[in-house]
mmCIF file of C-alpha atoms in Angstrom:
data_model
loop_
_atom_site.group_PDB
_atom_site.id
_atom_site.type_symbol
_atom_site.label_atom_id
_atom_site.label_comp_id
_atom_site.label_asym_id
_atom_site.label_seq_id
_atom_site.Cartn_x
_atom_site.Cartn_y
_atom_site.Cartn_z
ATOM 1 C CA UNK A 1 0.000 0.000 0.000
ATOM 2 C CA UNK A 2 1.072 3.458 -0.902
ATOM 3 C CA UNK A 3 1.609 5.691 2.380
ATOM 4 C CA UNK A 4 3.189 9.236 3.581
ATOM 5 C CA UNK A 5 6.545 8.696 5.412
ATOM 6 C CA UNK A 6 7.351 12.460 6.587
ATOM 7 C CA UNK A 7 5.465 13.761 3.524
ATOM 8 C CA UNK A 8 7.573 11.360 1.044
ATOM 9 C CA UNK A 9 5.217 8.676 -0.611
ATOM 10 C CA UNK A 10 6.633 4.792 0.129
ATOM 11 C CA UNK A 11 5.324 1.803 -0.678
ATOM 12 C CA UNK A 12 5.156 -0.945 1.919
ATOM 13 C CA UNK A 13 3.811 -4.089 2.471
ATOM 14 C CA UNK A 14 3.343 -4.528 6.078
ATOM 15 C CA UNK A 15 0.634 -4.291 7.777
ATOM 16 C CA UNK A 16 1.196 -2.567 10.916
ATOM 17 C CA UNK A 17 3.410 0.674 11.596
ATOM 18 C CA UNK A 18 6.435 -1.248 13.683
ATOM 19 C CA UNK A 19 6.840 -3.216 10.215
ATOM 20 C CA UNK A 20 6.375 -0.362 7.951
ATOM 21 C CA UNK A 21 9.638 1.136 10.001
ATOM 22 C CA UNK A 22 11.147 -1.467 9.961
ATOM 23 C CA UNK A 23 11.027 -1.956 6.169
ATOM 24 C CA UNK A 24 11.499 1.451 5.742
ATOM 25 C CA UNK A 25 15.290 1.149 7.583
ATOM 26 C CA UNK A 26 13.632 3.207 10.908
ATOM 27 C CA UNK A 27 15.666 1.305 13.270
ATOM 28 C CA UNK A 28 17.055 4.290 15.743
ATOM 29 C CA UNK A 29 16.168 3.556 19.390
ATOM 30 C CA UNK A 30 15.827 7.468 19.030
ATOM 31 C CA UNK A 31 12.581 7.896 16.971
ATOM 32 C CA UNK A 32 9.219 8.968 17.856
ATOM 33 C CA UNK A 33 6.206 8.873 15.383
ATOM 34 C CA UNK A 34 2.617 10.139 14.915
ATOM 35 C CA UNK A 35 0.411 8.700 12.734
ATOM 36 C CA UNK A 36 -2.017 11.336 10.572
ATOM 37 C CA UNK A 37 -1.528 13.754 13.276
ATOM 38 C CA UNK A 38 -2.039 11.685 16.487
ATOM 39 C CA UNK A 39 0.738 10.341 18.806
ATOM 40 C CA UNK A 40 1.514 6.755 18.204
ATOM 41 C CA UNK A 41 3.997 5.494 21.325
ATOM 42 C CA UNK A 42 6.567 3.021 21.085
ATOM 43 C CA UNK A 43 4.555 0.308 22.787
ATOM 44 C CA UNK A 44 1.619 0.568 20.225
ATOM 45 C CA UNK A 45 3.523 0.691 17.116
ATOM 46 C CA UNK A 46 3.202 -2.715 16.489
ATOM 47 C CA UNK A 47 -0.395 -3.278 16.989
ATOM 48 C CA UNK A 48 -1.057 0.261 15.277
ATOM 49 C CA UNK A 49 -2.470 -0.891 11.388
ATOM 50 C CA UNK A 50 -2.079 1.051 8.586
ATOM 51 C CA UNK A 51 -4.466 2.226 5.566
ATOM 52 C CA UNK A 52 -3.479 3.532 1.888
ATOM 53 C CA UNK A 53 -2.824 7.095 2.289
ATOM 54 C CA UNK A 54 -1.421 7.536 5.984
ATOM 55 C CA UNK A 55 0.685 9.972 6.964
ATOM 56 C CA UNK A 56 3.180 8.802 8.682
ATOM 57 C CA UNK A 57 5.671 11.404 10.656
ATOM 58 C CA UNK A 58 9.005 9.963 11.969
ATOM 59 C CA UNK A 59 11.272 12.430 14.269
ATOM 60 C CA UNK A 60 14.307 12.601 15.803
ATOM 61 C CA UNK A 61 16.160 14.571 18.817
ATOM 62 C CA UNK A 62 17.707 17.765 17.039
ATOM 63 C CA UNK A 63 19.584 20.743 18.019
ATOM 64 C CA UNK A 64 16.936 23.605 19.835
ATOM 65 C CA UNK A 65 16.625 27.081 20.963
ATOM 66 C CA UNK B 1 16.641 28.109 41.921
ATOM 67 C CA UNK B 2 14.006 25.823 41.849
ATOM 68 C CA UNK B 3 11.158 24.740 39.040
ATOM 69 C CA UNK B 4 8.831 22.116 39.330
ATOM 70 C CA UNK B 5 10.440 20.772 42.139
ATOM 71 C CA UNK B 6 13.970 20.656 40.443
ATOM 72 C CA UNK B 7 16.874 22.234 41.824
ATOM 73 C CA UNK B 8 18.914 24.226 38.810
ATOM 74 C CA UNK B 9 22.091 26.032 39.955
ATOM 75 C CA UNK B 10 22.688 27.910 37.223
ATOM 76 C CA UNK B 11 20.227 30.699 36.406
ATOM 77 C CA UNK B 12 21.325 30.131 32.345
ATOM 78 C CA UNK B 13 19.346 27.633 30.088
ATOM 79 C CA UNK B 14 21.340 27.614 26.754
ATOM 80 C CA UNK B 15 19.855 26.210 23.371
ATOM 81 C CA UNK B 16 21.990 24.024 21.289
ATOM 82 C CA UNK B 17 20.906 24.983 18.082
ATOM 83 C CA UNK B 18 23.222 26.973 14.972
ATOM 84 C CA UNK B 19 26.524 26.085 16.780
ATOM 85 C CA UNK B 20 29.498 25.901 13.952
ATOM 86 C CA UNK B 21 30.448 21.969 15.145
ATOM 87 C CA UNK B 22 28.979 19.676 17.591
ATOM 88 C CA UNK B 23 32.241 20.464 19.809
ATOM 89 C CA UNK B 24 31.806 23.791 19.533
ATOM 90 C CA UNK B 25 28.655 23.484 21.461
ATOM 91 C CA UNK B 26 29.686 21.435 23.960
ATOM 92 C CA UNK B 27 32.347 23.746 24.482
ATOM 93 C CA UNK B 28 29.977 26.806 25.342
ATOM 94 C CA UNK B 29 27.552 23.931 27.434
ATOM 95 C CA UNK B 30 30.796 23.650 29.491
ATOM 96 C CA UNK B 31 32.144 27.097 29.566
ATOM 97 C CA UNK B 32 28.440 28.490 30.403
ATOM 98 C CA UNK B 33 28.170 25.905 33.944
ATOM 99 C CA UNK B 34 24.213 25.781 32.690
ATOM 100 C CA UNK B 35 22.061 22.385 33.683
ATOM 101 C CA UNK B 36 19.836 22.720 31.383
ATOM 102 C CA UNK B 37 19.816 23.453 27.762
ATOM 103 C CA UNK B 38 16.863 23.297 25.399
ATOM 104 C CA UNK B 39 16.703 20.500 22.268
ATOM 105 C CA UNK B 40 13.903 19.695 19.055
ATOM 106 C CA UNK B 41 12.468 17.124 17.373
ATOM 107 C CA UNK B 42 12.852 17.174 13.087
ATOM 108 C CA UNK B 43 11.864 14.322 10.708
ATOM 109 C CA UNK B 44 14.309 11.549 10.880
ATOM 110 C CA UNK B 45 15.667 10.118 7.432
ATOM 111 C CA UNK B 46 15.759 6.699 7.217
ATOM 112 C CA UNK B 47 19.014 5.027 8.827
ATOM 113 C CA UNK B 48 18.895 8.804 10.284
ATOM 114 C CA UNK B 49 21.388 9.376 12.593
ATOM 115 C CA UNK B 50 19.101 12.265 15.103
ATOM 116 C CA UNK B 51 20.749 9.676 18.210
ATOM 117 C CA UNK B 52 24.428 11.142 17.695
ATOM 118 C CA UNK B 53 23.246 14.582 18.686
ATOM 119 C CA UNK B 54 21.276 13.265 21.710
ATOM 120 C CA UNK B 55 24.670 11.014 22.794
ATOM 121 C CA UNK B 56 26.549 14.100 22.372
ATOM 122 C CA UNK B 57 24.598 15.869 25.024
ATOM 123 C CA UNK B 58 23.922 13.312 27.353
ATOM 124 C CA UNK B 59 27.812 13.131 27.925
ATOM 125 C CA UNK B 60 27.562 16.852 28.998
ATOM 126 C CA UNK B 61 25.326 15.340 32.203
ATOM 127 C CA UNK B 62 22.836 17.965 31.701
ATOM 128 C CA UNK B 63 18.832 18.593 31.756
ATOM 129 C CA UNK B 64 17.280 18.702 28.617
ATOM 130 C CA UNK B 65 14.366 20.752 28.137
ATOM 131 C CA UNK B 66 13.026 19.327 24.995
ATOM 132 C CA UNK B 67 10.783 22.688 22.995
ATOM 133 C CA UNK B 68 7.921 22.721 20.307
ATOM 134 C CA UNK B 69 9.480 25.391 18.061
ATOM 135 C CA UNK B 70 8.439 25.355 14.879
ATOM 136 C CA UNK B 71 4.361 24.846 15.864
ATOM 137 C CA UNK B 72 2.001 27.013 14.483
ATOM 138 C CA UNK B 73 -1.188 25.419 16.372
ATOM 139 C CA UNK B 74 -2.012 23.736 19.663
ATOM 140 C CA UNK B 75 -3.004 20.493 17.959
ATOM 141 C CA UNK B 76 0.818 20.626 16.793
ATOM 142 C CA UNK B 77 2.532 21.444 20.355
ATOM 143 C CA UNK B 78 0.452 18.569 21.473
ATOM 144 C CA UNK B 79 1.755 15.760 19.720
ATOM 145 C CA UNK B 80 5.093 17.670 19.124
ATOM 146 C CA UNK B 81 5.461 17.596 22.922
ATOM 147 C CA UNK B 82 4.151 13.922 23.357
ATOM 148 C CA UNK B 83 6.838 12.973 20.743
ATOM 149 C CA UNK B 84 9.482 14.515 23.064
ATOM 150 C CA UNK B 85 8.663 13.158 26.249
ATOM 151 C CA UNK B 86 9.099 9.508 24.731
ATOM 152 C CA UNK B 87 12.457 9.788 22.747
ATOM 153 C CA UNK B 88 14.111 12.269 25.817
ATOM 154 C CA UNK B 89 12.477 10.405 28.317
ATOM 155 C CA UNK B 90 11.597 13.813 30.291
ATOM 156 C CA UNK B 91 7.746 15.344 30.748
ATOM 157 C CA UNK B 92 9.654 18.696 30.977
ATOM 158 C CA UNK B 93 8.477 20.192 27.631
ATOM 159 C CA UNK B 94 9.370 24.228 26.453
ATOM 160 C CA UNK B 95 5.792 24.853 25.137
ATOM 161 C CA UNK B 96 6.020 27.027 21.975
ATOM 162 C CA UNK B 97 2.886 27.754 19.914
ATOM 163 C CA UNK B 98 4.086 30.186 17.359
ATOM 164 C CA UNK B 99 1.208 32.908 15.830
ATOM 165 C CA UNK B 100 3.191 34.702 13.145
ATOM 166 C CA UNK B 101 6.146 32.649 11.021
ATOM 167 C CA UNK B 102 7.982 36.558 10.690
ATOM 168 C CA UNK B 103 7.969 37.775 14.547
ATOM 169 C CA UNK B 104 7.453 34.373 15.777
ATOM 170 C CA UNK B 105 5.085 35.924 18.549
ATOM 171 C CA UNK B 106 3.365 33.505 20.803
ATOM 172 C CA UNK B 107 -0.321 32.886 19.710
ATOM 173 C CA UNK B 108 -1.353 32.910 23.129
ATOM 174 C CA UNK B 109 -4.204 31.189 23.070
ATOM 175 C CA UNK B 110 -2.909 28.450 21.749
ATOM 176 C CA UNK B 111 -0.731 28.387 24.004
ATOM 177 C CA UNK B 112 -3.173 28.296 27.193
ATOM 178 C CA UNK B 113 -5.164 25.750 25.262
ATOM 179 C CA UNK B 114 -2.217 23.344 24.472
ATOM 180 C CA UNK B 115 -0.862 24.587 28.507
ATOM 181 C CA UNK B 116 -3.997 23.194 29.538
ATOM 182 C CA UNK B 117 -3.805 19.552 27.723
ATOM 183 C CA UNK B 118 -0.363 19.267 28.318
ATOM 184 C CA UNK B 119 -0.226 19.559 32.116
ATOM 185 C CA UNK B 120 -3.746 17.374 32.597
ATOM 186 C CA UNK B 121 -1.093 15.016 30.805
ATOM 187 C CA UNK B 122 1.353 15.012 33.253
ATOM 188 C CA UNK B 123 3.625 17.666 31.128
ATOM 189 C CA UNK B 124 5.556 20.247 33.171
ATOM 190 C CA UNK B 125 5.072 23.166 31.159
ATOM 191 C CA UNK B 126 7.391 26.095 30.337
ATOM 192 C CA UNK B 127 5.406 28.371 28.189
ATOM 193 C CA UNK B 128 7.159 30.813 25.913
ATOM 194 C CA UNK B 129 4.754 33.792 26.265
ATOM 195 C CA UNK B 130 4.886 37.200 26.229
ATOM 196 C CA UNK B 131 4.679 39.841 29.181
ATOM 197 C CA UNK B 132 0.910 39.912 29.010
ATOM 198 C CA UNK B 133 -0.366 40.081 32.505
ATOM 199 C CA UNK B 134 -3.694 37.906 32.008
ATOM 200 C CA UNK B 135 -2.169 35.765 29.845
ATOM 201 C CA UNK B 136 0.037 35.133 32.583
ATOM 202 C CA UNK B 137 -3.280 34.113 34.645
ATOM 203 C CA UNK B 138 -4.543 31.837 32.498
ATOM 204 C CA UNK B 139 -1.205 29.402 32.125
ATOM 205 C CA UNK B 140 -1.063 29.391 35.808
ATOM 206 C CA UNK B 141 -4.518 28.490 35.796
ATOM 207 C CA UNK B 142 -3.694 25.608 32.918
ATOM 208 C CA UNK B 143 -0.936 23.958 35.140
ATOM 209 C CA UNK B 144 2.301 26.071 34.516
ATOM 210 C CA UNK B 145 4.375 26.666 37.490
ATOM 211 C CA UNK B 146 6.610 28.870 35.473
ATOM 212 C CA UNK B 147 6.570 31.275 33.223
ATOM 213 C CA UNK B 148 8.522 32.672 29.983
ATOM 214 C CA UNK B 149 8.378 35.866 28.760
ATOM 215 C CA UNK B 150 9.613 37.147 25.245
ATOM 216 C CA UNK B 151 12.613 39.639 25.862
ATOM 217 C CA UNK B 152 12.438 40.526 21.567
ATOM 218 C CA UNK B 153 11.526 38.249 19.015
ATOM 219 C CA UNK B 154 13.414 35.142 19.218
ATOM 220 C CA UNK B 155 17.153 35.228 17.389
ATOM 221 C CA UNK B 156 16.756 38.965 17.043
ATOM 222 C CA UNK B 157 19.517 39.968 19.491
ATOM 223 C CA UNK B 158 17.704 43.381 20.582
ATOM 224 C CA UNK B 159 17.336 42.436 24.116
ATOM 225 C CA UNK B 160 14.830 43.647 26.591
ATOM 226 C CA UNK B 161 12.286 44.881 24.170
ATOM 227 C CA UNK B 162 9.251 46.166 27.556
ATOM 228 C CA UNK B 163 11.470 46.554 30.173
ATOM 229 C CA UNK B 164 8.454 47.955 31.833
ATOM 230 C CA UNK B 165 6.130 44.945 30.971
ATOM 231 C CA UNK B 166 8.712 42.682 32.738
ATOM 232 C CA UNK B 167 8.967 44.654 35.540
ATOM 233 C CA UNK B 168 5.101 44.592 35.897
ATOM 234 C CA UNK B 169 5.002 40.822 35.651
ATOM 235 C CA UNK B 170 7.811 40.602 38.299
ATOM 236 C CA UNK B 171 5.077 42.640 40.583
ATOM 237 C CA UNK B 172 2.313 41.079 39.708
ATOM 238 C CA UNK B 173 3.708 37.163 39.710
ATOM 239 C CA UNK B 174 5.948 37.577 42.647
ATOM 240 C CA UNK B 175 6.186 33.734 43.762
ATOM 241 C CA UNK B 176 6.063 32.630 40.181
ATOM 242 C CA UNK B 177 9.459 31.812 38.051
ATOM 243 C CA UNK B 178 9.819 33.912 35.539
ATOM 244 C CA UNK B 179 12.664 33.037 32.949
ATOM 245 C CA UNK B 180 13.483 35.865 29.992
ATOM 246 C CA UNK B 181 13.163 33.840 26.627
ATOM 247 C CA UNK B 182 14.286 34.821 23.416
ATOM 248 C CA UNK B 183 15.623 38.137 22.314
ATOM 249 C CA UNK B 184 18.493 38.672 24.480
ATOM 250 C CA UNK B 185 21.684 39.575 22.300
ATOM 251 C CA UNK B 186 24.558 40.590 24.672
ATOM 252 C CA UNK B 187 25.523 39.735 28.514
ATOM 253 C CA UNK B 188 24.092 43.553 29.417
ATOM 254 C CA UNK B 189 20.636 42.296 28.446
ATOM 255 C CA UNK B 190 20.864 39.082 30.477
ATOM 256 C CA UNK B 191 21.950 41.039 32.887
ATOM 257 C CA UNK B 192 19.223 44.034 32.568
ATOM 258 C CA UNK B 193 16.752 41.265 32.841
ATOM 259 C CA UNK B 194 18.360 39.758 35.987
ATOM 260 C CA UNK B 195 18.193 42.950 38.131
ATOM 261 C CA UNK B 196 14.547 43.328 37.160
ATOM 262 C CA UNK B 197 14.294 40.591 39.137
ATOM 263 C CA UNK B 198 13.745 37.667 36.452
ATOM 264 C CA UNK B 199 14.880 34.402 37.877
ATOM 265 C CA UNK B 200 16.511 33.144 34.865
ATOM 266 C CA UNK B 201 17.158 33.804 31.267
ATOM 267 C CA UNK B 202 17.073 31.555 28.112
ATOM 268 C CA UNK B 203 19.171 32.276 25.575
ATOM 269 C CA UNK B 204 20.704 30.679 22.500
ATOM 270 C CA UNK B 205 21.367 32.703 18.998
ATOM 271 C CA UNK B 206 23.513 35.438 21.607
ATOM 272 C CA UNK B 207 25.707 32.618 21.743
ATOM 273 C CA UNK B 208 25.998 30.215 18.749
ATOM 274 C CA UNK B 209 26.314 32.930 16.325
ATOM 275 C CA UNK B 210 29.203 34.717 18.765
ATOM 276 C CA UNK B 211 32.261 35.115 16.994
ATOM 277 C CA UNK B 212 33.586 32.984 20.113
ATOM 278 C CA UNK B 213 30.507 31.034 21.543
ATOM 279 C CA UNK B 214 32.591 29.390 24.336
ATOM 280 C CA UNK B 215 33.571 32.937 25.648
ATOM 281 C CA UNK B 216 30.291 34.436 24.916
ATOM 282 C CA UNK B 217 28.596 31.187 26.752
ATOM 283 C CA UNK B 218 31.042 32.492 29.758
ATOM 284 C CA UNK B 219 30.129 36.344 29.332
ATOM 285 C CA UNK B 220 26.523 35.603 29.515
ATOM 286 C CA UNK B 221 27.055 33.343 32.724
ATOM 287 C CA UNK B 222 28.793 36.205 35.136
ATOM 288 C CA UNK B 223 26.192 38.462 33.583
ATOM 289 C CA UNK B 224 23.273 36.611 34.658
ATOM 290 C CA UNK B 225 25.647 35.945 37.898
ATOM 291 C CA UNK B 226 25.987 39.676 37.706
ATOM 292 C CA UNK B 227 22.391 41.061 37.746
ATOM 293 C CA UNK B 228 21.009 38.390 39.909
ATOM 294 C CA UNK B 229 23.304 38.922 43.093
ATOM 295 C CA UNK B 230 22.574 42.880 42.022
ATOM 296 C CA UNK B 231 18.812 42.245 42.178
ATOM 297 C CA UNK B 232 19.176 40.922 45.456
ATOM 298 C CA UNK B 233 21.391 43.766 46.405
ATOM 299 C CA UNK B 234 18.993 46.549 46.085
ATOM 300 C CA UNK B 235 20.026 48.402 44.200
ATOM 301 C CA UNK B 236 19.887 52.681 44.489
ATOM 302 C CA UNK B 237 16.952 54.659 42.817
ATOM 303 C CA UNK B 238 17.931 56.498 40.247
ATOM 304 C CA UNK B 239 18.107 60.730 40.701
ATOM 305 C CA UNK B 240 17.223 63.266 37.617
ATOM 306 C CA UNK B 241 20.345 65.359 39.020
ATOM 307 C CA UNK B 242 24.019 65.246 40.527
ATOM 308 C CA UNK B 243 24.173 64.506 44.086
ATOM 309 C CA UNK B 244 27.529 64.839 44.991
ATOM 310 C CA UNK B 245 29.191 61.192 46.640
ATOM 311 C CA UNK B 246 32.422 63.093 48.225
ATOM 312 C CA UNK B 247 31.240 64.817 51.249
ATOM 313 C CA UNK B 248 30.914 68.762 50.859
ATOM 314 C CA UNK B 249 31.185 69.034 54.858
ATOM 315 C CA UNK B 250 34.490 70.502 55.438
ATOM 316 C CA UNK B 251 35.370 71.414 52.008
ATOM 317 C CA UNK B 252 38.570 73.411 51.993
ATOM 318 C CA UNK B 253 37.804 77.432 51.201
ATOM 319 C CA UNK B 254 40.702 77.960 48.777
ATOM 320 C CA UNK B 255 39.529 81.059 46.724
ATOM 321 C CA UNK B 256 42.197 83.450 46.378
ATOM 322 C CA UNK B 257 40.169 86.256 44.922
ATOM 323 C CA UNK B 258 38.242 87.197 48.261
ATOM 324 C CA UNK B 259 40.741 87.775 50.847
ATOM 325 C CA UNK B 260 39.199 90.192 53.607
#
């Protein structure tokens, strides 16, 4: 299924969003990601499906003022 | 001083952003004694490498203060601060909610709104606000313990922008910590905002774009040293006119013109 990772299109085959990271080379510890909009924490990712057309937004610690 | 039941000695939080190298900042971390410096979160490329920056500080030993810069909505700071407090593993989150992309003011009722979520969450919020009075109210009402109010627009370096507004909110908050965020650009403004009585001052452009951030990360640190123990000193009122500080009592009559 086709699906927004941090507004690039990918296309992925798993079903959940720990195994769209996964296949998407997301391995950093370091990570958090929301899922169109909402929150999605570590613990759920795995049990969090997907649909065609999810936004997907992956982040990572950066420098901040 | 103390914020949500923290201890912070140092009275400086530094950010670590637009530092020329990644020792360079940990250079002015050092050099600036702070405990607690602010940090983002930015999209992550895959095989990203975002956990190098957050090693990097963690080997300083100091409190991060993760921020939502960047967010132009509550909804935004929301899940921009829940993203945070998983990956830094702190619910201490600088709550920015931005209203115009070219002054970055606060929208301020954003802010409250997201203040409000946040700290039913668990957050301890630090909102970046300005030196509005009520506004004030209202994130003390949401759950802040703490406020931050805009010296100038963030990265513009012009320092203490209402003097006078500060000063107010010093009066009218006086058990409240209030931290001077954004705008400063030189150790006199950190210090300014220190002897109005502020109880700490966030700063980061003033540094990183110093010619010599370690020494400027210094300079900044005796100045905020500087104006704090000054605050506590009292210091004089100011007079329109001279007043004389060598005693005039007994002030030697040496005019040769008027002998008698």
């Amino acid at each position: 299924m086709k699906i927004l990772v941090n507004s690039e299109p990918h296309e992925i085959t798993g079903p959940s969003l720990a195994a769209a990271l996964m296949e998407l080379g997301y391995t950093s510890p370091a990570i958090a990601t929301a899922l169109n909009g909402q929150f999605v924490a570590r613990d759920a990712r795995a049990a969090q499906p997907l649909h065609p057309g999810d936004r997907i937004e992956v982040l990572a610690p950066t420098q901040g003022g | 001083m103390e914020v949500y039941d923290k201890k912070l000695t140092s009275r400086l939080f530094l950010g670590t952003a637009q530092y020329p190298s990644p020792a360079v900042l940990q250079a002015a971390i050092r050099a600036s004694d702070t405990d607690l410096v602010t940090v983002s979160l930015r999209r992550e490329a895959a095989n990203g490498s975002g956990a190098g920056f957050w090693d990097l500080l963690r080997e300083t030993g100091v409190r991060i203060l993760p921020n939502t810069a960047g967010c132009h909505s509550a909804r935004d700071a929301i899940t921009t601060a829940q993203m945070a407090r998983e990956v830094f593993g702190t619910d201490w989150i600088k709550l920015e909610v931005i209203g115009h992309a070219d002054t970055l003011q606060p929208d301020v009722f954003g802010l409250v709104e997201a203040a409000r979520v946040l700290s039913a969450e668990g957050f301890k919020v630090f909102p970046y606000t300005t030196e509005d009075l009520v506004v004030g109210e209202r994130l003390l009402e949401a759950g802040c313990t703490v406020l931050m109010p805009w010296g100038a627009p963030i990265g513009s370096g012009r320092g203490l922008a209402n003097p006078e507004g500060l000063r107010a909110m010093r009066a009218h908050f006086p058990e409240v910590p209030l931290v001077v965020d954004a705008g400063i650009g030189r150790p006199s403004d950190a210090a300014a905002a220190m002897e109005l009585g502020m109880d700490a001052v966030l700063l980061n452009t003033a540094v990183a774009k110093a010619g010599d951030p370690a020494l400027m990360a210094r300079a900044m640190a005796l100045a905020v040293d500087a104006g704090h123990k000054a605050c506590l000193a009292d210091p004089m009122e100011r007079r329109d006119m001279a007043v004389p500080s060598t005693p005039v009592m007994g002030l030697a009559d040496l005019n040769l013109a008027e002998k008698t």
